[in-house]
PDB file of C-alpha atoms and ligand atoms in Angstrom:
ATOM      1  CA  UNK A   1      -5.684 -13.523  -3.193  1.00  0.00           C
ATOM      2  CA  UNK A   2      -7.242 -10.821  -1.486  1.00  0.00           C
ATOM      3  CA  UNK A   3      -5.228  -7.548  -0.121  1.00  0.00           C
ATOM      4  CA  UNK A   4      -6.165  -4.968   1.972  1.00  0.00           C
ATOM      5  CA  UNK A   5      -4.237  -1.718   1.621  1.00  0.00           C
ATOM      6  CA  UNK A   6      -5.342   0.502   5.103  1.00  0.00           C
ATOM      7  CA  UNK A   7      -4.180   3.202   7.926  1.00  0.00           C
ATOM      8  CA  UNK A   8      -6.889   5.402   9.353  1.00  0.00           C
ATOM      9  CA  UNK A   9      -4.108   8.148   8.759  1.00  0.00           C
ATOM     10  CA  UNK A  10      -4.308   9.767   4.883  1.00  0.00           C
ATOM     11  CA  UNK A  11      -2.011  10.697   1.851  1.00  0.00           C
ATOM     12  CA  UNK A  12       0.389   7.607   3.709  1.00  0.00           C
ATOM     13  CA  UNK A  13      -0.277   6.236  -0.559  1.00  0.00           C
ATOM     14  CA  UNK A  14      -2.869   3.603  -0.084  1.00  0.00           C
ATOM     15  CA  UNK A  15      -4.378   4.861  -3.327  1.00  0.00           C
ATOM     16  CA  UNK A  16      -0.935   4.645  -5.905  1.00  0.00           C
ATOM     17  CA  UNK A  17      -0.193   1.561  -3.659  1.00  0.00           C
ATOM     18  CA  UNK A  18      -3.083  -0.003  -4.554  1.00  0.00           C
ATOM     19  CA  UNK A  19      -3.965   0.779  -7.989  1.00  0.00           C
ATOM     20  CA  UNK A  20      -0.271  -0.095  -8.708  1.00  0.00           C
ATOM     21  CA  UNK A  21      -0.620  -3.975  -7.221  1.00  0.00           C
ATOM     22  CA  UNK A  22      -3.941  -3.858  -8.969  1.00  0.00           C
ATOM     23  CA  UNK A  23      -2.677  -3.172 -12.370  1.00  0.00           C
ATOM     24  CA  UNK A  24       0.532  -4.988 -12.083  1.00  0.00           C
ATOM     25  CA  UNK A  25      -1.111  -8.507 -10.896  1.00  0.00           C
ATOM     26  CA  UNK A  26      -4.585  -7.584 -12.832  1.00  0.00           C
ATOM     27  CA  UNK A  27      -6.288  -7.396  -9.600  1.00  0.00           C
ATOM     28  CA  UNK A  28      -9.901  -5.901  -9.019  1.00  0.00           C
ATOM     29  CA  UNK A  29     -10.002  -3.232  -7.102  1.00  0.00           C
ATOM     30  CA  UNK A  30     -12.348  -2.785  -3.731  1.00  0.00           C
ATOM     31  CA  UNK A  31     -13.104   1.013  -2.604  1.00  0.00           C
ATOM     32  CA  UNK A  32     -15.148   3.112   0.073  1.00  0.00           C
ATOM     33  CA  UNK A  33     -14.574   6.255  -0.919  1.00  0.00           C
ATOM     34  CA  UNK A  34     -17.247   7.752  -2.413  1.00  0.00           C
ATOM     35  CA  UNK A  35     -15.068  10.380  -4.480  1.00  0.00           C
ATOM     36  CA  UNK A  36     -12.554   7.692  -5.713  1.00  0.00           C
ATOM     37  CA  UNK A  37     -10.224   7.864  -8.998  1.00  0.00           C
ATOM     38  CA  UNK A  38     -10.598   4.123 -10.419  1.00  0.00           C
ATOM     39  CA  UNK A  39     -13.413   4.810 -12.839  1.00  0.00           C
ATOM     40  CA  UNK A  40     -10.619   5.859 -15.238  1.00  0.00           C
ATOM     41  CA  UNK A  41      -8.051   3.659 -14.263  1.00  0.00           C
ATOM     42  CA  UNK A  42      -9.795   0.209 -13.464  1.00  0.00           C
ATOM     43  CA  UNK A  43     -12.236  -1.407 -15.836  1.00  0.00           C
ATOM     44  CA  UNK A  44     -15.605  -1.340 -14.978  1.00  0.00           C
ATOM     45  CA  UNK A  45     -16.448  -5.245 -14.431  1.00  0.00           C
ATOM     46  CA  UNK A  46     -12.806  -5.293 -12.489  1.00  0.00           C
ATOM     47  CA  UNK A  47     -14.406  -2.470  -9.547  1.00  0.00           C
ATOM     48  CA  UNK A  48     -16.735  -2.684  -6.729  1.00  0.00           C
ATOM     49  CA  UNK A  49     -16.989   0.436  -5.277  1.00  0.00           C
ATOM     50  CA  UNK A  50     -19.516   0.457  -2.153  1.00  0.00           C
ATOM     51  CA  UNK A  51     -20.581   3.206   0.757  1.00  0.00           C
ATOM     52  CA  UNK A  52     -18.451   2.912   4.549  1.00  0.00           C
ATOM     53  CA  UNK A  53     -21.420   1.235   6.011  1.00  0.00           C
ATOM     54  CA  UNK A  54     -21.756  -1.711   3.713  1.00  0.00           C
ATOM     55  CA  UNK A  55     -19.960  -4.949   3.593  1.00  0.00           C
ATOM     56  CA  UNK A  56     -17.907  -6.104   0.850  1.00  0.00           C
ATOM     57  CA  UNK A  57     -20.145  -9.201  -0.610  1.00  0.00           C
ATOM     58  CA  UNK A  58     -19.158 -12.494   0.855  1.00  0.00           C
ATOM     59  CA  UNK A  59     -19.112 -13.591  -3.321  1.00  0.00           C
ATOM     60  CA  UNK A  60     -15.420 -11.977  -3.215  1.00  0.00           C
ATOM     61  CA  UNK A  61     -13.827 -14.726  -0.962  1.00  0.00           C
ATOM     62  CA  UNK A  62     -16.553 -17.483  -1.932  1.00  0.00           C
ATOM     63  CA  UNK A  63     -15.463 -17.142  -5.419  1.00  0.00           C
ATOM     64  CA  UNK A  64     -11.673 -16.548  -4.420  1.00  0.00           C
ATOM     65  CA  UNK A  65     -11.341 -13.578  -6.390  1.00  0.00           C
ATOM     66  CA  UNK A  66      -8.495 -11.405  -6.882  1.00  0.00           C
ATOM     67  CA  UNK A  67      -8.799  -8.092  -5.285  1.00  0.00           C
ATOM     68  CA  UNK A  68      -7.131  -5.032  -3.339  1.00  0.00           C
ATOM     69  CA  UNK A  69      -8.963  -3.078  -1.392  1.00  0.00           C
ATOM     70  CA  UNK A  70      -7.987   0.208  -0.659  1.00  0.00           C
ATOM     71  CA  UNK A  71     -10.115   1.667   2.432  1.00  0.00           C
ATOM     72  CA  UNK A  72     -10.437   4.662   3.817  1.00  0.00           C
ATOM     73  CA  UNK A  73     -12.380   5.911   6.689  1.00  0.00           C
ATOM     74  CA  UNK A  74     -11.887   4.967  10.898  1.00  0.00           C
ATOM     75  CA  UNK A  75     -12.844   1.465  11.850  1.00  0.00           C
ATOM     76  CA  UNK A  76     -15.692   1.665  13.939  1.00  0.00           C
ATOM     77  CA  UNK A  77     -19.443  -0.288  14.208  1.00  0.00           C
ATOM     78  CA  UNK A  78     -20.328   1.668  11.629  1.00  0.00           C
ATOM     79  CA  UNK A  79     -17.682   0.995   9.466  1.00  0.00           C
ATOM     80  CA  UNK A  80     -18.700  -1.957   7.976  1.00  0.00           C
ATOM     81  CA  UNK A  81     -16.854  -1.794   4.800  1.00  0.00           C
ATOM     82  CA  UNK A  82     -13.551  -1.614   6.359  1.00  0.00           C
ATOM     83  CA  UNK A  83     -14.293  -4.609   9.023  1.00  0.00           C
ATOM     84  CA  UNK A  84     -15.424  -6.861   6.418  1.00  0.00           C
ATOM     85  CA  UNK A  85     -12.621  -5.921   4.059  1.00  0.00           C
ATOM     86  CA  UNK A  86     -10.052  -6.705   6.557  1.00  0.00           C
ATOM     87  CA  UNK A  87     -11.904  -9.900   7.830  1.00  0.00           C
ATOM     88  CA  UNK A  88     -11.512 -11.680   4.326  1.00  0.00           C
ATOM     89  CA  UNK A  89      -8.060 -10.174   3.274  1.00  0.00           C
ATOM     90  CA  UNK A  90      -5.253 -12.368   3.183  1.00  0.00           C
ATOM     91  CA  UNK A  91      -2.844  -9.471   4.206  1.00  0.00           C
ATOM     92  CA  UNK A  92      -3.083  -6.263   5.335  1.00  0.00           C
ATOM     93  CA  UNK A  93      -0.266  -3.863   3.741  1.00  0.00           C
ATOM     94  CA  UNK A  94      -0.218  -0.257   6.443  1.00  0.00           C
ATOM     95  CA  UNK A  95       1.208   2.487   4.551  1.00  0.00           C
ATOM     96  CA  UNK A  96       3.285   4.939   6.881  1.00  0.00           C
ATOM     97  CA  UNK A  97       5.962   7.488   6.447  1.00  0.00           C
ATOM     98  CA  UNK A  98       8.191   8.747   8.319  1.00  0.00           C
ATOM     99  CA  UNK A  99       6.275  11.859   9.938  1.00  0.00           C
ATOM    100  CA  UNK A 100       4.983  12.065  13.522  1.00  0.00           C
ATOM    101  CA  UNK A 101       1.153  11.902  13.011  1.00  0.00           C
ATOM    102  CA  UNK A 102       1.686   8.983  10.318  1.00  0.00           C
ATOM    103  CA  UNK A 103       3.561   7.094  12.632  1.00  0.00           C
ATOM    104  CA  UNK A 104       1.526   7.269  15.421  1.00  0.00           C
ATOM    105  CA  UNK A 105      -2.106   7.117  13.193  1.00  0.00           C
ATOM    106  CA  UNK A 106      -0.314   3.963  11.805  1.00  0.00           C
ATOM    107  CA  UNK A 107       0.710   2.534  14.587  1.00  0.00           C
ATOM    108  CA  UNK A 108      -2.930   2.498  16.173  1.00  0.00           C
ATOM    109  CA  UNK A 109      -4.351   1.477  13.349  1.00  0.00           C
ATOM    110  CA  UNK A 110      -2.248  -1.975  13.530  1.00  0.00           C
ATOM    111  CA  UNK A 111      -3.648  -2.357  16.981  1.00  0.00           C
ATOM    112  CA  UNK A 112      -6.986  -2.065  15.889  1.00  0.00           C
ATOM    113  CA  UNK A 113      -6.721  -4.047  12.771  1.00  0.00           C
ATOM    114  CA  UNK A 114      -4.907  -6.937  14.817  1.00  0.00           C
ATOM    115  CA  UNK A 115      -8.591  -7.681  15.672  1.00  0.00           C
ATOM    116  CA  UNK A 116      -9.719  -8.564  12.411  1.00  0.00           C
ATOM    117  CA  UNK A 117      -6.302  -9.881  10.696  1.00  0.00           C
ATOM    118  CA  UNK A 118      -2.981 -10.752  11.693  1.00  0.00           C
ATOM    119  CA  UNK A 119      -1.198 -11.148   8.859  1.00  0.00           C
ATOM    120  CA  UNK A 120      -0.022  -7.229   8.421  1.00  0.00           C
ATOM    121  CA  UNK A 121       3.020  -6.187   6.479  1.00  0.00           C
ATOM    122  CA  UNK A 122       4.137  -2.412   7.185  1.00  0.00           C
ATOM    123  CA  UNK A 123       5.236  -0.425   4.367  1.00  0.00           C
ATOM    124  CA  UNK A 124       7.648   2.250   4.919  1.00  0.00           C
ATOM    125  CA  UNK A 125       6.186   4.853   2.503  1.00  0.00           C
ATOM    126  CA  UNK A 126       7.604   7.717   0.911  1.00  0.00           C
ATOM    127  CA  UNK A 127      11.128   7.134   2.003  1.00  0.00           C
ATOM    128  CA  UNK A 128      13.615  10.251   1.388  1.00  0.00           C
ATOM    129  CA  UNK A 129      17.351  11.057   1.403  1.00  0.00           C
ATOM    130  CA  UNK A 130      18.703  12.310   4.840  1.00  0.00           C
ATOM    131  CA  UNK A 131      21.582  14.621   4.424  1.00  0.00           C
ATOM    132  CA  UNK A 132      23.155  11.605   6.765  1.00  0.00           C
ATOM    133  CA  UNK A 133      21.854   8.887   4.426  1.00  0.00           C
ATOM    134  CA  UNK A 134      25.225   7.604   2.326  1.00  0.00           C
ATOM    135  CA  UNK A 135      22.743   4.424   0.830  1.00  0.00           C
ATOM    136  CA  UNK A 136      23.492   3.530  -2.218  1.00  0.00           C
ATOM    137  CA  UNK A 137      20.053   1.338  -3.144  1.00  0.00           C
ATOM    138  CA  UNK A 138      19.579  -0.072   0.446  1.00  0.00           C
ATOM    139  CA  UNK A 139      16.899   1.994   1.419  1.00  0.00           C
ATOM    140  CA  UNK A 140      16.501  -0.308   4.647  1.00  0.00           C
ATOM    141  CA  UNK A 141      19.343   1.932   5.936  1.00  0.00           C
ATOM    142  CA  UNK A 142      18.222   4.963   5.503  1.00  0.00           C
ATOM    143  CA  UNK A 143      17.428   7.489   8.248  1.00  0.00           C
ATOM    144  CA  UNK A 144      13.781   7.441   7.504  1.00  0.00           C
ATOM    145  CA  UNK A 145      13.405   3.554   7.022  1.00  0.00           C
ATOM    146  CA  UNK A 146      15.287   3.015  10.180  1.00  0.00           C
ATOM    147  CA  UNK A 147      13.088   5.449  12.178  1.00  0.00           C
ATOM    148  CA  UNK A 148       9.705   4.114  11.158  1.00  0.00           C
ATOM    149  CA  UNK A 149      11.168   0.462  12.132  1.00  0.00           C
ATOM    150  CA  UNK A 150      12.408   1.837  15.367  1.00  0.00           C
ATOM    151  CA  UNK A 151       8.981   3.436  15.953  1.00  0.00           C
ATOM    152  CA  UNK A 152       6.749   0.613  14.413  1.00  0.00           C
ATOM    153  CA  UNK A 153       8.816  -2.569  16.517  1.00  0.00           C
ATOM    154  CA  UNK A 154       9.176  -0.800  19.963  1.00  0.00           C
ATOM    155  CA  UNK A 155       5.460  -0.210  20.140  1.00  0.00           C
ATOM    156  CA  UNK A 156       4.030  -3.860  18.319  1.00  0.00           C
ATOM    157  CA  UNK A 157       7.302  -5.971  18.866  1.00  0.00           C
ATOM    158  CA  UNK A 158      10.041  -7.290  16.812  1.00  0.00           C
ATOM    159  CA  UNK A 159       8.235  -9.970  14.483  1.00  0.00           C
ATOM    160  CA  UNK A 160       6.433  -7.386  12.361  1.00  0.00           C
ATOM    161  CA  UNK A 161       7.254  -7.360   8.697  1.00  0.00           C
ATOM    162  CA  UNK A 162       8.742  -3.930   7.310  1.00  0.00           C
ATOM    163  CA  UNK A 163       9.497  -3.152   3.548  1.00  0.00           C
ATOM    164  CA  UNK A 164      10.755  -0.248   1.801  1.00  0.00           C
ATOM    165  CA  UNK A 165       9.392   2.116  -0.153  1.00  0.00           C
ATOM    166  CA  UNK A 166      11.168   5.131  -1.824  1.00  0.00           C
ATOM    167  CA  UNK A 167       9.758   8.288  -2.282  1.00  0.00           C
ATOM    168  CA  UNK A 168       8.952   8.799  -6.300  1.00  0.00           C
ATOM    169  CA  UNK A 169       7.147  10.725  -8.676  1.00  0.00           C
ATOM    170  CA  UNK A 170       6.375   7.636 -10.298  1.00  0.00           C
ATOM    171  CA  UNK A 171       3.389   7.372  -8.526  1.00  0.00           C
ATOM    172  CA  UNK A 172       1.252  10.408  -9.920  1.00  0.00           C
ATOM    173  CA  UNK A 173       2.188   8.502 -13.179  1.00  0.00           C
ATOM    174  CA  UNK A 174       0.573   5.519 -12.471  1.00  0.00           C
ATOM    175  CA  UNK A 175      -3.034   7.421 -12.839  1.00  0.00           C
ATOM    176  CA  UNK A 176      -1.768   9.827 -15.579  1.00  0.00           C
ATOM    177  CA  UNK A 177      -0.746   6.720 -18.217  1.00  0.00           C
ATOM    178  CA  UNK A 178      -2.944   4.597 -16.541  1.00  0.00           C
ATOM    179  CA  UNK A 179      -0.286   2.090 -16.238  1.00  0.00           C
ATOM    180  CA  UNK A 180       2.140  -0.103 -13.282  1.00  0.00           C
ATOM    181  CA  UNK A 181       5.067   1.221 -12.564  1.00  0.00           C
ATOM    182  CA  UNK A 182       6.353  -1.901 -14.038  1.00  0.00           C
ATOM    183  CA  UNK A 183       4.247  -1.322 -17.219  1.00  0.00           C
ATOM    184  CA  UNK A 184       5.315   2.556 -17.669  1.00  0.00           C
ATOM    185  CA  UNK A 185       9.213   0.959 -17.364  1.00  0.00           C
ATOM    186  CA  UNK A 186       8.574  -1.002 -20.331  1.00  0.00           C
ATOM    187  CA  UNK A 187       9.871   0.164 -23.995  1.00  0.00           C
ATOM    188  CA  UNK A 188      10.801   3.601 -22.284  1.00  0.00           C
ATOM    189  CA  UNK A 189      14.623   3.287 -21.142  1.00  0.00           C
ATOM    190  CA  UNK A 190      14.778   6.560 -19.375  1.00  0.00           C
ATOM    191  CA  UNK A 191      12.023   5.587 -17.177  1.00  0.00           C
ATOM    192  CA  UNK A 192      13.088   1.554 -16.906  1.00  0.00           C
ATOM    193  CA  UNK A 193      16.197   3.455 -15.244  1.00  0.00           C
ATOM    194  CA  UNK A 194      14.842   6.361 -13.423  1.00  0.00           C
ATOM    195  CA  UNK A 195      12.168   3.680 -11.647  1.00  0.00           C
ATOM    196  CA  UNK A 196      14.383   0.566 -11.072  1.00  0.00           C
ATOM    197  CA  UNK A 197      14.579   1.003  -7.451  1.00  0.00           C
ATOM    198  CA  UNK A 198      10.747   1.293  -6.747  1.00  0.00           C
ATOM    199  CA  UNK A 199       9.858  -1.417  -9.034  1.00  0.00           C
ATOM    200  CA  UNK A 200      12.546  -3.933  -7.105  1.00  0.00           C
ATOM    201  CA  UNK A 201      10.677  -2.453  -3.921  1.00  0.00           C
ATOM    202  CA  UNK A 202       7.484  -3.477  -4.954  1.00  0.00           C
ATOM    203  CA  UNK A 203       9.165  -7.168  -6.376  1.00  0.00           C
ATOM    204  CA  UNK A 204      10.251  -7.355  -2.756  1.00  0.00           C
ATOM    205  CA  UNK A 205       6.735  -6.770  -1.678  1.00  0.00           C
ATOM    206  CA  UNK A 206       5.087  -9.356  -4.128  1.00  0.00           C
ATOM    207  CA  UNK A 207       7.490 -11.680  -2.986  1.00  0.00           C
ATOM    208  CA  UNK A 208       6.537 -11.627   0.922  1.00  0.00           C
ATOM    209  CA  UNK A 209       2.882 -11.574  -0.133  1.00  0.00           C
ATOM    210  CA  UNK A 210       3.102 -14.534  -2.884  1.00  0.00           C
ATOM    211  CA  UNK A 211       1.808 -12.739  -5.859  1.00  0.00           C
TER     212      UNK A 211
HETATM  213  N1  LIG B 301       6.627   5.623  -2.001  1.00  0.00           N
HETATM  214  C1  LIG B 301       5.442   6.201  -2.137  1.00  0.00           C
HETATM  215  N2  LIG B 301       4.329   5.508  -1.791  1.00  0.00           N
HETATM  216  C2  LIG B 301       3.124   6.068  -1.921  1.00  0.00           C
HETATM  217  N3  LIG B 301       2.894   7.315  -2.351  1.00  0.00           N
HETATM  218  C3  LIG B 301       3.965   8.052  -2.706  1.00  0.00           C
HETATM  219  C4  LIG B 301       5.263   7.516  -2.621  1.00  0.00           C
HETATM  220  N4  LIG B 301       6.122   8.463  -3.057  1.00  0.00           N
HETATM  221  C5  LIG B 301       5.383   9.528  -3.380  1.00  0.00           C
HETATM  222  N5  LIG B 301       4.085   9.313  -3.177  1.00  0.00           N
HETATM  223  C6  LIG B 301       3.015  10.317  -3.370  1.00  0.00           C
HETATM  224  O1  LIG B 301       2.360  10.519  -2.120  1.00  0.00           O
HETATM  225  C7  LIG B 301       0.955  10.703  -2.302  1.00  0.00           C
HETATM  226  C8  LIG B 301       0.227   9.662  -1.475  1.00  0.00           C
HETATM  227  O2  LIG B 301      -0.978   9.292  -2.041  1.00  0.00           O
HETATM  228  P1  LIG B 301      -2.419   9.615  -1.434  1.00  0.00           P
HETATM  229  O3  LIG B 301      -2.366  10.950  -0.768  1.00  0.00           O
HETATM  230  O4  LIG B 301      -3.395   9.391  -2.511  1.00  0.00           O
HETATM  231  O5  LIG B 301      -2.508   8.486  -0.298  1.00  0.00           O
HETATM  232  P2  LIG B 301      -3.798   7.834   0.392  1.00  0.00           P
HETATM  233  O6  LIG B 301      -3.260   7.087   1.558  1.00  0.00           O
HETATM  234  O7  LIG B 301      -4.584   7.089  -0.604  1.00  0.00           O
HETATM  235  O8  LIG B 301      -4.566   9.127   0.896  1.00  0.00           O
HETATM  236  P3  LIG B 301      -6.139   9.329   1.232  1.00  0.00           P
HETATM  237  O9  LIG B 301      -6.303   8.931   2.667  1.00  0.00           O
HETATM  238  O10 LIG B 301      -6.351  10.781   1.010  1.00  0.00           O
HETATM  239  O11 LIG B 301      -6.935   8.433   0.315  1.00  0.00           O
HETATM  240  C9  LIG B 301       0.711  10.631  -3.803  1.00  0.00           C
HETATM  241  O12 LIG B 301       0.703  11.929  -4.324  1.00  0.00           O
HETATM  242  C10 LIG B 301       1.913   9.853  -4.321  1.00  0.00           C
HETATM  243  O13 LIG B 301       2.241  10.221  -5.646  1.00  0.00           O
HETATM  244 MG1  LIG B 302      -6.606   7.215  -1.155  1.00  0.00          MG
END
């Protein structure tokens, strides 16, 4: 299973998105970016960082290996990393929240990546309370869910896939313990309760992918 976590638009969470799946489903992780943060996270045999302009090697689908790829960068000619990435993912996951320049960065990034893939799931990122919010733990009502839906299906149509995801400090944890979300819930009943939303958000997630 390969999974390609991109938007052209930054700090949507492709990085705690990514390493997350990664360590959860003890994926290997693919990266561009030349300052990245996996060397202490992912083991070394399990990461293959490489520059923009190179291609991911073909060995990665030959060999069916299990992988997320978080890219950064613009697709363009040049971009070689990104194209490739995309061409042998089985899904693309886009990252936006629920702020004007991630909406629209997001949205032209799907139109661009329709090129290479179309099997994209949106994820609704960084999802906060609304003083007119009264959800309880359906965050697919929420003002902010509902807006990036709105935003996302009247510009690429109604058959694109939306999920959830709740804003959380959770995620800064995932490189501070090194661990999933899933894996920091475990043995610590404070945070088993304090993370039990994000962690059923990500179940959701695993489920539409098959993982
Ligand atoms: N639901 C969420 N999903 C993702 N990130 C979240 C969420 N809630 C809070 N965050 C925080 O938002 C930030 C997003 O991460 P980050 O800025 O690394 O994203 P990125 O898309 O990888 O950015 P860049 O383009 O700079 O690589 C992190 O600090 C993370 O802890
Ligand atoms: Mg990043």
């Amino acid at each position: 299973m390969r999974i390609a976590v991109y938007s052209s638009k930054g700090s949507a969470g492709k990085t705690p998105i990514s390493a997350n799946i990664a360590l959860d489903k003890g994926f290997c992780i693919g990266t561009n970016e030349a300052f990245h943060v996996y060397d202490n996270l992912i083991d070394e045999n399990k990461l293959i960082s490489i520059s923009t302009e190179e291609a991911f090697p073909k060995e990665i689908a030959e060999h069916d290996i299990d992988i997320v790829f978080d890219l950064a960068g613009s697709i363009s000619k040049s971009a070689v990393s990104i194209s490739s990435a995309l061409e042998m993912s089985d899904w693309v996951i886009v990252p936006i929240y629920n702020e004007l320049k991630s909406l629209i960065g997001g949205i032209n990034t799907i139109n661009q990546i329709k090129e290479y893939n179309k099997n994209i799931i949106v994820v609704a990122t960084k999802l906060q309370k609304q003083k007119s919010d009264m959800i309880k733990d359906n965050w697919k009502q929420s003002e902010d869910f509902i807006n990036i839906q709105n935003q996302v299906q009247n510009s690429l149509g109604q058959d694109i896939k939306i999920l959830p995801l709740k804003y959380s400090k959770v995620f800064d944890n995932i490189f501070e313990e090194k661990k999933s979300i899933s894996q920091i819930m475990d043995n610590n009943a404070l945070a088993s309760y304090n993370y039990r939303e994000v962690s059923r958000q990500f179940d959701e997630i695993y489920k539409l992918i098959g993982i």
